[in-house]
XYZ file of C-alpha atoms in Angstrom:
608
model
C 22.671 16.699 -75.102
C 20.143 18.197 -76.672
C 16.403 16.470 -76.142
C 13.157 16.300 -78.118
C 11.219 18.340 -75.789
C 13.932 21.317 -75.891
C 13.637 20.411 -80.183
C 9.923 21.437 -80.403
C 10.557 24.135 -77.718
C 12.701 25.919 -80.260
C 10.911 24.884 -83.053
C 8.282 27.045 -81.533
C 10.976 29.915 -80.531
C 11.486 30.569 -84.272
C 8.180 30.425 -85.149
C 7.044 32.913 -82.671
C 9.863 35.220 -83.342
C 9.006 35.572 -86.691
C 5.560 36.779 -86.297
C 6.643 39.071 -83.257
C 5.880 42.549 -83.367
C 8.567 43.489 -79.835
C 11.407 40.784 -78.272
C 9.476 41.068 -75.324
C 6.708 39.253 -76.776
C 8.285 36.154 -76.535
C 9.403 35.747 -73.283
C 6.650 33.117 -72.410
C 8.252 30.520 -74.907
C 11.946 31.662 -73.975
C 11.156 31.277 -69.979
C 9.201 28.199 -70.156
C 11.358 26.081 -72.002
C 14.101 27.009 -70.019
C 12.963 26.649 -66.783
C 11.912 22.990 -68.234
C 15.713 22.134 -68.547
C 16.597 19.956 -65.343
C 18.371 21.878 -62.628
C 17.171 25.233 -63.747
C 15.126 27.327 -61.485
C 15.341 30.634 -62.230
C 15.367 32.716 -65.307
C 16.005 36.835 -65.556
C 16.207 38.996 -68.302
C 17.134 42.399 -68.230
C 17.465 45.018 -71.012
C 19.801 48.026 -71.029
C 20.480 51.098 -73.161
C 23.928 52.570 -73.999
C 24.180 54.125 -70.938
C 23.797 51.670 -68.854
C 20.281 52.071 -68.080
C 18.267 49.578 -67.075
C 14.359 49.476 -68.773
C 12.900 46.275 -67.768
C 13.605 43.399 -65.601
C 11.404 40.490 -65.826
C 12.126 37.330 -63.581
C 10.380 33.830 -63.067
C 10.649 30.894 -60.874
C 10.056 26.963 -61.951
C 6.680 26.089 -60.982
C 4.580 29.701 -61.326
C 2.948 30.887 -63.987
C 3.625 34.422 -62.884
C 5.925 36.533 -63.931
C 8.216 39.692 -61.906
C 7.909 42.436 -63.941
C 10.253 45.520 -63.625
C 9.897 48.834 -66.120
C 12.716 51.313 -64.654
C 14.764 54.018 -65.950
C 17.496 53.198 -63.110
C 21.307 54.562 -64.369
C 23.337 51.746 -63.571
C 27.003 53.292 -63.989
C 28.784 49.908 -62.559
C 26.640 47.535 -65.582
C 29.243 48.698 -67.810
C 31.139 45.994 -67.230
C 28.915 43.681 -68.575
C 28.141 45.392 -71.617
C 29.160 43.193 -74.558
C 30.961 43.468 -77.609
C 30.050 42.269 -81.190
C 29.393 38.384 -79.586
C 27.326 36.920 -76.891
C 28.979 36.499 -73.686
C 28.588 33.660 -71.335
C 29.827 33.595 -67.731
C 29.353 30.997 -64.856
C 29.075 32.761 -61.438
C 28.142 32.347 -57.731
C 25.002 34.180 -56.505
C 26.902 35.384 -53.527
C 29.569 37.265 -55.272
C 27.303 39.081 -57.371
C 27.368 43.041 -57.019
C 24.295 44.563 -56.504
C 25.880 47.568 -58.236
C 26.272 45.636 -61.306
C 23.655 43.173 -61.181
C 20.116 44.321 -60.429
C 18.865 40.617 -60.925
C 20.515 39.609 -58.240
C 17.917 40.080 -55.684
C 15.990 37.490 -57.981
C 19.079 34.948 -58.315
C 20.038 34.782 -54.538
C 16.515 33.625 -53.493
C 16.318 30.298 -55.863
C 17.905 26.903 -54.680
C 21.294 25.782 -55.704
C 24.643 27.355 -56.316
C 25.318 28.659 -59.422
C 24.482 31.236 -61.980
C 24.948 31.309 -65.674
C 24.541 34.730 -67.626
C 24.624 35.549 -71.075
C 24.828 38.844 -71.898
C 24.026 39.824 -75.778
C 24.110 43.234 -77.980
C 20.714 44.122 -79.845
C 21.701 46.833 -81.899
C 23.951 49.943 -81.675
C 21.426 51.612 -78.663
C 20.955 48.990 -76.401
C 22.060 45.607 -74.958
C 20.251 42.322 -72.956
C 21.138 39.660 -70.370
C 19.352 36.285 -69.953
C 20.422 34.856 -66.380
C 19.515 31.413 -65.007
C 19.553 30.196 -61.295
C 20.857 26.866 -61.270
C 21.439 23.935 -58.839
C 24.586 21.284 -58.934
C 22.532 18.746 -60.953
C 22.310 20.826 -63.625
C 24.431 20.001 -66.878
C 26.247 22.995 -67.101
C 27.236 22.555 -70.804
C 23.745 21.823 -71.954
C 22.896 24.711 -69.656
C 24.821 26.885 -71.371
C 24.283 25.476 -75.203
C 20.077 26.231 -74.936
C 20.677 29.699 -73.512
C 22.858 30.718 -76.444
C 20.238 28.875 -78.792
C 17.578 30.940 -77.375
C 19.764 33.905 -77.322
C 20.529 33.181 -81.293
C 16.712 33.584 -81.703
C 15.873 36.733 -79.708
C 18.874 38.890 -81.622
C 17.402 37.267 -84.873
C 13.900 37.985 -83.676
C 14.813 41.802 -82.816
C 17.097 42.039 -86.527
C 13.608 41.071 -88.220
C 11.472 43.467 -86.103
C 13.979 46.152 -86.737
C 14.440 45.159 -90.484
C 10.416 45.262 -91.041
C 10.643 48.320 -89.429
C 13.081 50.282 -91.491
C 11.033 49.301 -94.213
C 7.663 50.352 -92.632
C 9.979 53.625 -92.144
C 11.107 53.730 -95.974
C 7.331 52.981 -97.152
C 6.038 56.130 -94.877
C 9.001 57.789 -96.020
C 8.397 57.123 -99.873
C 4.763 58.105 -99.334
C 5.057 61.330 -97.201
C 7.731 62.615 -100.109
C 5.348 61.623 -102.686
C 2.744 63.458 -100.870
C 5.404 66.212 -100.338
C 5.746 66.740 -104.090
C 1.959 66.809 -105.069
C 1.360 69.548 -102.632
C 4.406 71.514 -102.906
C 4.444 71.483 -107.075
C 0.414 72.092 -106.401
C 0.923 75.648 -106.683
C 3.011 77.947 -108.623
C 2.981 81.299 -106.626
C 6.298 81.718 -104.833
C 5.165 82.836 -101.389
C 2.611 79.968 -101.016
C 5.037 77.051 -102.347
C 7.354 78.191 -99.491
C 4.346 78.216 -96.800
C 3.857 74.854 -98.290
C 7.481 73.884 -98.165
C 7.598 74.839 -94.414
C 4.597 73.098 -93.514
C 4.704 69.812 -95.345
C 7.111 68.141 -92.792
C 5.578 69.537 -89.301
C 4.492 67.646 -87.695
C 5.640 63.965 -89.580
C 9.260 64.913 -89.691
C 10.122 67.251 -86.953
C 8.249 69.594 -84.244
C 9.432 73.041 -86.250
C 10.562 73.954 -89.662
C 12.292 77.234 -91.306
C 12.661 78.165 -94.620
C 15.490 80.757 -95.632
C 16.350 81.814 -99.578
C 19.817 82.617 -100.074
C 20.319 86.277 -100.979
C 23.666 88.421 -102.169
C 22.824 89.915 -98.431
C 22.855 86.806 -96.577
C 19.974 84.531 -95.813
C 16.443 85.637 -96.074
C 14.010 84.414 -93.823
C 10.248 83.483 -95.634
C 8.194 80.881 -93.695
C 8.315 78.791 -90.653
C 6.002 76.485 -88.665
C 5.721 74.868 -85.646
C 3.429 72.174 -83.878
C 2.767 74.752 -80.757
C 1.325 78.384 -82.009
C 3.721 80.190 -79.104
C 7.013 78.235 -80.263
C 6.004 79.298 -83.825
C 5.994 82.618 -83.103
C 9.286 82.196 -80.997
C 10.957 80.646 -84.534
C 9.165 83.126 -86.722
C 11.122 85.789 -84.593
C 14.557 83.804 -84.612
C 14.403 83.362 -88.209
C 14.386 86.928 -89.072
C 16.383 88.574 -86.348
C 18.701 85.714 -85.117
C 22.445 86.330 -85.183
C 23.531 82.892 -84.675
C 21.178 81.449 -86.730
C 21.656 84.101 -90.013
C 25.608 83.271 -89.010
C 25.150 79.228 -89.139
C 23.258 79.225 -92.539
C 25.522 81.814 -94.292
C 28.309 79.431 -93.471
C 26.233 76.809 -95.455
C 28.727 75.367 -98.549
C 27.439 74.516 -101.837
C 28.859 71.167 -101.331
C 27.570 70.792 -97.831
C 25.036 67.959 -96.762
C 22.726 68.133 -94.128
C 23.826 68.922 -90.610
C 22.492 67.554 -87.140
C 23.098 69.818 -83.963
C 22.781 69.209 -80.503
C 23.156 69.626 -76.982
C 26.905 72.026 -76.574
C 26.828 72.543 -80.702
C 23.718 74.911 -80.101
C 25.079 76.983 -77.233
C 24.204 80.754 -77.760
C 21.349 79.573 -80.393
C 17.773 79.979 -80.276
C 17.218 76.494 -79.781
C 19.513 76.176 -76.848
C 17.738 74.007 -74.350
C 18.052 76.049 -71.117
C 17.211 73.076 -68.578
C 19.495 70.816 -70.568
C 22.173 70.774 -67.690
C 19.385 69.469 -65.185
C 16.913 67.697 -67.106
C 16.525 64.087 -66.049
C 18.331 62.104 -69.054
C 16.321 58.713 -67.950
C 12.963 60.527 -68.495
C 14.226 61.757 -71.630
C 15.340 58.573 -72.846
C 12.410 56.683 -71.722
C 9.891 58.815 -74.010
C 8.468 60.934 -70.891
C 8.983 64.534 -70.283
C 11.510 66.353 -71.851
C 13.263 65.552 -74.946
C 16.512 67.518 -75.913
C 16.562 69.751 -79.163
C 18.131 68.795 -82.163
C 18.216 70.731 -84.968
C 19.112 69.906 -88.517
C 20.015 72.551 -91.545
C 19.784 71.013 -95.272
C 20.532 72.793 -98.054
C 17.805 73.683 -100.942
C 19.793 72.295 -103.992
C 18.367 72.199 -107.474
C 19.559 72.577 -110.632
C 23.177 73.030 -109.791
C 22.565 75.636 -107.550
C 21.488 76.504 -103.803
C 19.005 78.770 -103.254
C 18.805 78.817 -99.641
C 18.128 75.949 -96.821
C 15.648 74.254 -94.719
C 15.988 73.950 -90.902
C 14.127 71.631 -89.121
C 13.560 71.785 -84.903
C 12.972 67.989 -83.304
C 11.985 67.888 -79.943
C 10.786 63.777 -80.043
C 13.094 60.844 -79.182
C 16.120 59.828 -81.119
C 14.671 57.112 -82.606
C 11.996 59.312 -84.481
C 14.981 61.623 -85.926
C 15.321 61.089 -89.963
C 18.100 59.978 -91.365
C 20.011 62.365 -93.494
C 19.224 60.447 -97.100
C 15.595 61.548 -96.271
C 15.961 64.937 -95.304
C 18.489 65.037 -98.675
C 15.462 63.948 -100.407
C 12.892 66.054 -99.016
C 15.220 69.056 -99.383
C 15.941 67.957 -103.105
C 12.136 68.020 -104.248
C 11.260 71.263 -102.075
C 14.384 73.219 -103.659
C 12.882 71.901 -107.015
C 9.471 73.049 -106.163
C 10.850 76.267 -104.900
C 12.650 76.965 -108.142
C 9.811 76.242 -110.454
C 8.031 78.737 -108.842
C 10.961 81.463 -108.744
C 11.121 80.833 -112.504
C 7.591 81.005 -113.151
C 7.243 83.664 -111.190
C 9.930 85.671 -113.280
C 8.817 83.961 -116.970
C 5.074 85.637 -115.227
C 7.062 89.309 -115.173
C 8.595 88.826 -118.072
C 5.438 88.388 -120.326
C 3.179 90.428 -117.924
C 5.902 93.478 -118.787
C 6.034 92.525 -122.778
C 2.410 92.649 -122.564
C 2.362 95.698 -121.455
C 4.726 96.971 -124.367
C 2.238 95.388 -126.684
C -0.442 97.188 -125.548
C -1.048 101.160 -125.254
C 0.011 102.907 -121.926
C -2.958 104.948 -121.882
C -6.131 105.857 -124.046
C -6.524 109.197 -125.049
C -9.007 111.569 -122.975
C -11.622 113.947 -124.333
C -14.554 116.024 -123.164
C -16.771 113.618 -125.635
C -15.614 110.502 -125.472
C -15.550 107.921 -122.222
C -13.220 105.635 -123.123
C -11.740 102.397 -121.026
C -10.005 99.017 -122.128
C -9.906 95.964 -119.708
C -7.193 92.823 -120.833
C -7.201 89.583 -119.033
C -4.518 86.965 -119.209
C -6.379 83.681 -119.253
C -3.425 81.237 -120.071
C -1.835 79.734 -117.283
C 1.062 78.994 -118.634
C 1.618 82.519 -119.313
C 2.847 82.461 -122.876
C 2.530 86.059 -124.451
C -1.189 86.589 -125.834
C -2.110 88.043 -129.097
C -4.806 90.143 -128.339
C -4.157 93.982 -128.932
C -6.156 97.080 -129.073
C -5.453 100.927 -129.650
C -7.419 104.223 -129.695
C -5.865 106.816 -132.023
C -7.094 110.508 -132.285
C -7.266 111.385 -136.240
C -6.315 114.840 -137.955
C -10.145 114.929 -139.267
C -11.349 115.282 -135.478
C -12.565 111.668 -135.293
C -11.112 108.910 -133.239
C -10.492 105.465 -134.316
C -10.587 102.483 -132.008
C -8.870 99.346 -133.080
C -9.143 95.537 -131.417
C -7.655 92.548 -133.142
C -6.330 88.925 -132.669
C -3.327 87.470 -133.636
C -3.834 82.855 -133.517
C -1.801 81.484 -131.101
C 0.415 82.591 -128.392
C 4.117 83.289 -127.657
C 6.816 84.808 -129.062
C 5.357 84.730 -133.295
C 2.394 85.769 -132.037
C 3.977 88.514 -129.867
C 6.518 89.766 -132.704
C 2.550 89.964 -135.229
C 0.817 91.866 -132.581
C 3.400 94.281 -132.067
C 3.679 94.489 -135.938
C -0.238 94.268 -136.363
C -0.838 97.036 -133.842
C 1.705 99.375 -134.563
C 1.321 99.600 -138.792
C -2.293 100.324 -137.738
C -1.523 102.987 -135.874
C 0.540 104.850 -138.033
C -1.582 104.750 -140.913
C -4.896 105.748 -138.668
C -3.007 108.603 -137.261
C -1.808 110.187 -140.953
C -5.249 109.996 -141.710
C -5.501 106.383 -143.978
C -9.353 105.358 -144.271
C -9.399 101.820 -141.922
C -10.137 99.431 -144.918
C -7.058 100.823 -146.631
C -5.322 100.316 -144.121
C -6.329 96.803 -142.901
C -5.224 95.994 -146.870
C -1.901 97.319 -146.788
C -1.789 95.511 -143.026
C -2.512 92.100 -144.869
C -0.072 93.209 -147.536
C 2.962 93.517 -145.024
C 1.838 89.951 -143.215
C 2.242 88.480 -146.732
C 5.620 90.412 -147.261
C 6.785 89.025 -144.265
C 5.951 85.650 -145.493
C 3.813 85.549 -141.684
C 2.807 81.667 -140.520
C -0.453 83.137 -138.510
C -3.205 84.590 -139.259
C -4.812 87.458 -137.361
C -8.361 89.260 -137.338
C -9.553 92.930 -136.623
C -11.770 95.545 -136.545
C -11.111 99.304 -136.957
C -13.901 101.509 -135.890
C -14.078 105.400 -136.332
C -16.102 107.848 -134.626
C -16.922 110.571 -136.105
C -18.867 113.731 -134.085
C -21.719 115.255 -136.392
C -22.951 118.682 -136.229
C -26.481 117.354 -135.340
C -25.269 115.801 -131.913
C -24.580 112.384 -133.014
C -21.709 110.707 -133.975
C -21.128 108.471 -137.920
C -19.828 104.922 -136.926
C -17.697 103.087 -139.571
C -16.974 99.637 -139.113
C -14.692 97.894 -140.938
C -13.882 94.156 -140.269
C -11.057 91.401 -141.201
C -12.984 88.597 -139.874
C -13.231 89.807 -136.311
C -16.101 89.766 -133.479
C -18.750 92.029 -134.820
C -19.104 94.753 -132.426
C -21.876 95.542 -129.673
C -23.746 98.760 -129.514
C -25.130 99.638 -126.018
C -28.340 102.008 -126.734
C -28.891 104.463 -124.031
C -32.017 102.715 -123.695
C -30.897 99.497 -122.917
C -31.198 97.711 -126.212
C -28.221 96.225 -127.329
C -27.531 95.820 -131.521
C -24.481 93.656 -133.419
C -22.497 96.417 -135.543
C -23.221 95.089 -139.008
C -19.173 93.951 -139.993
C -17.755 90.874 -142.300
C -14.431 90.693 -144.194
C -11.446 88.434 -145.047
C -8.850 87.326 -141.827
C -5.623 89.296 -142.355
C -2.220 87.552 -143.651
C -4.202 84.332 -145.899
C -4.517 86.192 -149.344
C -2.630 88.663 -151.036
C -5.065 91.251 -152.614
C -8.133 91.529 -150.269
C -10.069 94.692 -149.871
C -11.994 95.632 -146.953
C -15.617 97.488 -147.053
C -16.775 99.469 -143.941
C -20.284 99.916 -142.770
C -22.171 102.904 -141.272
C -24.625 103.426 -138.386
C -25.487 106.264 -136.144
C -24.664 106.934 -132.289
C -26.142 109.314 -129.837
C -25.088 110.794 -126.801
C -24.837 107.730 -124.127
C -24.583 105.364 -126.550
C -21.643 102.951 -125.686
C -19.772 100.782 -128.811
C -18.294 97.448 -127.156
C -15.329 95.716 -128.754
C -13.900 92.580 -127.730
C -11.798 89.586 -128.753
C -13.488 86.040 -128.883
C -11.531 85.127 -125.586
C -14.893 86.944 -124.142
C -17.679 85.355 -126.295
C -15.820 81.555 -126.364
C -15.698 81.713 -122.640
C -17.631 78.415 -122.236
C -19.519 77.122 -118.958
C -19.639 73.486 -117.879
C -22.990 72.442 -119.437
C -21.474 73.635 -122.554
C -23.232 77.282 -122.826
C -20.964 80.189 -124.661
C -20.771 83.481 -122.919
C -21.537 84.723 -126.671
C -24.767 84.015 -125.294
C -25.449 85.664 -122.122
C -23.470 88.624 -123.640
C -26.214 90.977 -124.881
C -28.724 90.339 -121.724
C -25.765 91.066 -119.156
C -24.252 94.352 -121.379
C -28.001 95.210 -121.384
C -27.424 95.506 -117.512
C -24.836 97.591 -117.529
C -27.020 100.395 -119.389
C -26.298 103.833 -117.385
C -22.161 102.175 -116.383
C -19.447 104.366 -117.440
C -16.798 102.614 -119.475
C -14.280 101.339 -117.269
C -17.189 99.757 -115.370
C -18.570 97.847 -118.457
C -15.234 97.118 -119.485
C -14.377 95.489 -115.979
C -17.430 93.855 -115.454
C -17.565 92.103 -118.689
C -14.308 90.448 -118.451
C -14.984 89.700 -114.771
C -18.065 87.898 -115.498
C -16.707 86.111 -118.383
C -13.923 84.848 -116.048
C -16.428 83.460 -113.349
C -18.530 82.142 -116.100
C -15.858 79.954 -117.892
C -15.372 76.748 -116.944
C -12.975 75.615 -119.873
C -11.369 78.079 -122.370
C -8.093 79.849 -121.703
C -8.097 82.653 -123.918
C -7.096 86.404 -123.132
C -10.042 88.551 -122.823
C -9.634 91.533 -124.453
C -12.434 95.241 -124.257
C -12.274 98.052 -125.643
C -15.041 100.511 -124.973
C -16.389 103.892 -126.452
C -19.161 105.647 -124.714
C -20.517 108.979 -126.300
C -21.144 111.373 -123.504
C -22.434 114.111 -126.558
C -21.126 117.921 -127.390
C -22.038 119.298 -123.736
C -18.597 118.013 -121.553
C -21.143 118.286 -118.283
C -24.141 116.164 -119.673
C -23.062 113.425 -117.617
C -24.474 109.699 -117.549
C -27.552 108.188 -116.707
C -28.244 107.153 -113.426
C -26.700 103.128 -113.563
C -29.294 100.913 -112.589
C -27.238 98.356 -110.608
C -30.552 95.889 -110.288
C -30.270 95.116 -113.994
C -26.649 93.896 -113.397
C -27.522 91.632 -110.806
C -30.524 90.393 -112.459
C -28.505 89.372 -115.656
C -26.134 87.549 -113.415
C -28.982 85.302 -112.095
């Protein structure tokens, strides 16, 4: 029968269990009530892996306040006897007949008063099992004996369901928020080799001790990153990635349809993560968390987007308990083969309009004894949508050369189709001899033809060579960026230039305007990706540009051309714009004259 005092005593079983953080915590209100129960004057508990393994033994007597505690590893072969199925088990013994063998609290059980022993044994989850014993003497009630152990059992398995529960979901929280950090640093970048450094590294060491990252090629799988928590293994894996037969074999085997797949122990015989001291390493230690821990190794595939484009191997070396489960590792491999494919395909859309730019611009500028020419072009969208920005240099039948920069609005595959258009139709007609402001007309007269939905502007400039040295500069402007004229004494001038964008009206005319040049005089032409190149107080580079092409006085033209666009780049804190130069210096009728000495303390002075 069950009392009050034995009531509360449970009432306060529960109540502690369900603030416990480990079973073990609550073996001061599991002992003491028992040994409170008339007749009983011993209680054990014991606690056993799969294996029958013994971890801890913990033993006290009616009338002390202090406990025997026993942590072990011991391999008890004979315990598996007692190891219980899906139910508690309860069994009445006598201390004599108990097998040391089989019953390590024995020792404990023999020494109290009285005659008889009743065990229950209980399972705590898959790994592991318990046994609560009590010493008891012949005026015990066996029956109520027996009724408060399973009631106390009932609350240590439900106390060790919670603490397992909570943690599972302590596990799914760090889970959720290691794969949410996963995916803001592995979609952080879009350059191909660093997402897979990324990919490799994001898991080492919270998921597993080593990682490898292969892409799947029509050759079999190619090896491209690896870490490890130890810099020698690393370099071990690094090795075994690239040049490993087994390995390459295992991962070419890898099906589309295939999850991911745990090794171990004889399954990685003739690997590189064969654990050589396997066959003698002491399994207690192992299991206990001390020493050695055997390899496992799992292989997921990189899925996305219907397709596989290689896997992700991962090297533990940690207790079983700290493996992930395979819905994680499916996760993490999920958002790291997405990650990795963004990047493939930005990397190719990157090729692709890096190569059309190309076609949309000239291979080469022509070279003469008189003329230094150069032309710099810098993609400044991200995104990497075609540009509009175009420029040409075209050698005329007159002798003269005409240099051509212009700007189609907006970007991609419109504005790609106009610049081709834009650049090309100017070409033609400078090269057959067509003055530049007839030919910007008949330009705007093919947009409107063509019914175009952007506007674009340009310049066309021709250089002329006069007998006197010096060379007649025509300007001639559809609402582009006026010009810059670098003196060979360091003053800098706007080229005088106005005119109507190309492709809004149907009948506009275009006017040029004349200046002089003289030998080492430079003309600078440019798209407004270089002057609207804006700092973070708010300052145009429109602004700085004279002082800073100032300081390039004596520079030949690939030098001002570079530097310009290099500095606008550094300066710009917003604006994406391409940055197109193109830039004429007259080196004069003598090919030797050669160029001023370049004063390199002016550039650095204009950068201050």
């Amino acid at each position: 029968m069950v009392d009050d005092p034995w009531s509360s005593a449970l009432h306060r079983l529960w109540q502690a269990a369900s603030r416990a953080e480990e079973v073990a915590a609550l073996a001061d209100d599991v002992y003491a009530p028992l040994l409170a129960t008339p007749g009983v004057h011993r209680v054990v508990g014991t606690r056993w892996d799969g294996r029958q393994v013994l971890r801890y033994m913990r033993a006290l007597s009616a009338g002390s306040d202090t406990p025997v505690i026993v942590a072990t590893t011991r391999s008890m072969p004979g315990a598996a006897v007692r190891e219980p199925g899906g139910e508690p088990v309860v069994d009445r013994l006598e201390p004599a007949g108990l097998d040391d063998a089989v019953w390590p609290e024995a020792e404990f059980l023999r020494e109290a008063p009285g005659g008889s022993v009743v065990s229950c044994t209980f399972r705590l989850d898959q790994r592991g099992w318990a046994a609560l014993t009590l010493a008891v003497d012949a005026s015990a009630d066996l029956a109520a004996v027996e009724s408060r152990l399973t009631q106390a059992v009932d609350v240590i398995v439900a106390c060790h369901t919670g603490i397992l529960q909570r943690g599972r979901e302590a596990r799914r929280g760090a889970d959720d928020a290691l794969l949410a950090e996963a995916s803001l640093q592995m979609d952080s970048s879009l350059d191909v080799e660093d997402t897979l450094r990324r990919v490799a590294r994001i898991a080492v060491p919270a998921v597993a001790d080593g990682a490898l990252v292969h892409l799947a090629r029509g050759e079999g799988p190619e090896f491209v990153a690896a870490t490890h928590v130890a810099v020698q293994q690393q370099r071990a894996l690094e090795a075994a990635g690239r040049d490993d037969p087994w390995l390459a074999a295992l991962l070419a085997r890898r099906g589309e349809d295939e999850d991911t797949m745990f090794l171990s122990g004889a399954a990685l015989d003739g690997s590189p993560f064969a654990d050589p001291t396997a066959a003698t390493a002491d399994a207690d230690a192992a299991d206990a968390g001390e020493g050695h821990h055997p390899t496992v190794v799992s292989v997921s595939p990189l899925r996305a987007r219907g397709r596989v484009l290689g896997t992700i191997t991962f090297v533990y070396q940690r207790p079983e308990a700290r493996l992930p489960d395979s819905a994680f590792l499916r996760s993490l491999a999920t958002r790291a083969a997405l990650a990795i494919d963004n990047a493939l395909l930005y990397e190719l859309r990157r090729t692709a309009v890096l190569s059309l730019q190309e076609h949309l611009l000239p291979s080469q500028l022509p070279v003469t004894d008189r003329w230094d020419l150069s032309a710099s072009y810098a993609v400044g969208d991200p995104m990497l949508d075609v540009g509009g920005d175009f420029y040409d240099a075209v050698l005329r039948p007159d002798g003269s050369i005409a240099l051509l920069i212009g700007d189609v609005c907006g970007r991609g595959a419109e504005a790609a189709a106009l610049t081709g258009l834009a650049r090309h139709t100017l070409r033609t007609l400078l090269e057959e001899g067509t003055d530049a402001g007839t030919a910007l007309s008949r330009l705007n007269r093919a947009l409107r033809q063509e019914r175009a939905s952007r506007f674009l502007t340009a310049v066309v400039a021709t250089l002329a060579p006069q007998a006197d040295g010096t060379v007649l500069l025509s300007t001639c402007s559809a609402g582009h960026p006026p010009p810059l004229v670098l003196r060979g004494d360091g003053t800098v001038s706007e080229v005088l230039s106005g005119g109507l964008l190309l492709g809004v009206l149907d009948d506009v005319s275009y006017e040029s305007h004349q200046e002089r040049l003289t030998p080492n005089d430079t003309l600078v032409l440019f798209t407004d990706g270089l002057t609207e190149s804006r700092e973070a107080g708010g300052t145009f580079f429109e602004s700085v540009l004279p002082a800073r092409l100032a300081a390039l006085r004596g520079s030949d033209a690939a030098h001002i051309a570079e530097s310009l666009a290099r500095q606008a780049r550094a300066f710009r804190d917003s604006g994406q714009d391409d940055i197109a130069l193109l830039v004429a210096r007259w080196t004069g009728l003598p090919p030797d004259s050669g160029l001023l000495p370049p004063d390199h303390r002016l550039e650095q002075a204009a950068l201050r």
